[in-house]
GROMACS .gro file of C-alpha atoms in nm:
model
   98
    1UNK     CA    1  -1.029   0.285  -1.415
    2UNK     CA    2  -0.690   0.426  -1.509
    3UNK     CA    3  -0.509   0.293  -1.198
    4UNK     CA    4  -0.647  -0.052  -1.275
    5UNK     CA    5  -0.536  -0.024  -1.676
    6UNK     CA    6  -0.183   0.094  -1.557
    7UNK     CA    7  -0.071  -0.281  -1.421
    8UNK     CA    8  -0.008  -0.098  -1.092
    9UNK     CA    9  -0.267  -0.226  -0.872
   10UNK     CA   10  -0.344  -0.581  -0.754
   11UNK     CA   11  -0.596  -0.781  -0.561
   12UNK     CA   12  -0.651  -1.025  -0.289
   13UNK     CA   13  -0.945  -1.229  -0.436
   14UNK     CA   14  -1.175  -1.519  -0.333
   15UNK     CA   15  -1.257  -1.659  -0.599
   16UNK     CA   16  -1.483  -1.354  -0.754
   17UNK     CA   17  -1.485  -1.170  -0.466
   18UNK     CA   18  -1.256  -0.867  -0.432
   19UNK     CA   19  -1.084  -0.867  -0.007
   20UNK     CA   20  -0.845  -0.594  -0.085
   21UNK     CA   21  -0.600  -0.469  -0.298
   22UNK     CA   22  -0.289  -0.257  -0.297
   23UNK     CA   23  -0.107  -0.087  -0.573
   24UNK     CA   24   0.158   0.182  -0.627
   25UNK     CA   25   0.106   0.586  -0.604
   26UNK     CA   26   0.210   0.793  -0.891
   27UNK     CA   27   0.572   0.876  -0.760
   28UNK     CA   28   0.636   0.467  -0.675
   29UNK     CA   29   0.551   0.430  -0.277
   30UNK     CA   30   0.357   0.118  -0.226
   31UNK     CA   31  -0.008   0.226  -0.099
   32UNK     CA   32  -0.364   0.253  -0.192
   33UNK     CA   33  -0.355  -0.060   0.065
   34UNK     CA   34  -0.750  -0.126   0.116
   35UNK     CA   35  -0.932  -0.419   0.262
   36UNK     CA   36  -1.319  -0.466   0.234
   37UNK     CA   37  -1.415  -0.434   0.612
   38UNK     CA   38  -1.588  -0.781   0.658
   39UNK     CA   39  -1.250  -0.916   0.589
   40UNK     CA   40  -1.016  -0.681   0.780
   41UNK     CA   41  -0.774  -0.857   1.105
   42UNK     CA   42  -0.756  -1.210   0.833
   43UNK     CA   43  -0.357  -1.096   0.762
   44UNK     CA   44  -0.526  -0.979   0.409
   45UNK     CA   45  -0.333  -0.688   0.440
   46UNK     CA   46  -0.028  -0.811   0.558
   47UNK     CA   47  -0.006  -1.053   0.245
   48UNK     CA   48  -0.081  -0.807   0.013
   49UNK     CA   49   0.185  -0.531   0.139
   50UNK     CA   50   0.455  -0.849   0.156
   51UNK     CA   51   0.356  -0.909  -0.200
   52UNK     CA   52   0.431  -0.579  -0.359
   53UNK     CA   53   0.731  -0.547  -0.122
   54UNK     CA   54   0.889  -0.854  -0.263
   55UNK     CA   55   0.743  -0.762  -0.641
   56UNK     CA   56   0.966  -0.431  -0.563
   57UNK     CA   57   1.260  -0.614  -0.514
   58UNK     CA   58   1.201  -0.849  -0.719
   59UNK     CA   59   1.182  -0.526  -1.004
   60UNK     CA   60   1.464  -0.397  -0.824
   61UNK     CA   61   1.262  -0.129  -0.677
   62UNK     CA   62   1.309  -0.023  -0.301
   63UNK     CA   63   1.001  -0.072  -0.134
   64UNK     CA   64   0.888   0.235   0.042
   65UNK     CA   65   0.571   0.334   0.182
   66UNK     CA   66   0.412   0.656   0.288
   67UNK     CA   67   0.210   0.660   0.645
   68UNK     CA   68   0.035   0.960   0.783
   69UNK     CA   69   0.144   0.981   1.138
   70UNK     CA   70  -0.025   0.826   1.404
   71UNK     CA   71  -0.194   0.624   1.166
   72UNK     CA   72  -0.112   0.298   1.433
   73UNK     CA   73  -0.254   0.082   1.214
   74UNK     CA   74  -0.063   0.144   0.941
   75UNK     CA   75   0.249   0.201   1.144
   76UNK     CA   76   0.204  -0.144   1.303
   77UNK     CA   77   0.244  -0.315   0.974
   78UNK     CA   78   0.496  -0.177   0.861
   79UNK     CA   79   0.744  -0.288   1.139
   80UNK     CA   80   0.582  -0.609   1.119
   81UNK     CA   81   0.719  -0.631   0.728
   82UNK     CA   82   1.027  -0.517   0.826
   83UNK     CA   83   0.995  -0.158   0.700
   84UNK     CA   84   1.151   0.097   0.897
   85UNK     CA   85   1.066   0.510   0.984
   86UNK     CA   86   1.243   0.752   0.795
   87UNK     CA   87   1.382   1.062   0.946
   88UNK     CA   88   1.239   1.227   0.708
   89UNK     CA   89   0.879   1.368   0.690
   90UNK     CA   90   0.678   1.541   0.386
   91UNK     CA   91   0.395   1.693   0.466
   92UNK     CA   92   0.154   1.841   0.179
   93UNK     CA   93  -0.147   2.048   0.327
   94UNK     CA   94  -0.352   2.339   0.215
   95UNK     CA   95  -0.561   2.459  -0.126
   96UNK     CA   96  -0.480   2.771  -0.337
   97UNK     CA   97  -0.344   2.908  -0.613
   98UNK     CA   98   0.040   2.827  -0.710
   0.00000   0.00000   0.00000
């Protein structure tokens, strides 16, 4: 319920019915991209993603995204926006004590 109270989510609707929604991560990527499975390959994901990358611009953001690797999927829409790999790759792994 926080996420949704923070104006940092939005959803693809029909009429009452939630398809998906997408929203941005705590540091600013664009993510939490989800689309209810009886409505995934519809481009519901595609035209949520386009919407928060042109929101980001719009805001004067730069649209980035965060994609585990050889999540194909994932990767696949990306290029297909027009987003790009970075060289650079963050990996957080692990549980313990800091």
């Amino acid at each position: 319920m926080e996420r949704l109270g923070s104006g940092n989510l939005w959803g693809a609707f029909n009429e009452s019915e939630c398809l998906g929604f997408i929203g941005y991560h705590d540091e600013g990527s664009m993510g939490l991209l989800h689309v209810i499975e009886a409505y995934r390959k519809q481009g519901i994901g595609e035209y949520l993603e386009s919407f928060l990358i042109h929101k980001s611009i719009q805001d004067k953001r730069i649209p980035f995204a965060q994609v585990y690797p050889g999540n194909i999927a994932s990767e696949h829409l990306q290029r297909k926006l027009g987003l790009v790999p970075s060289d650079n790759v963050i990996t957080w792994g692990g549980y313990g004590e800091q």
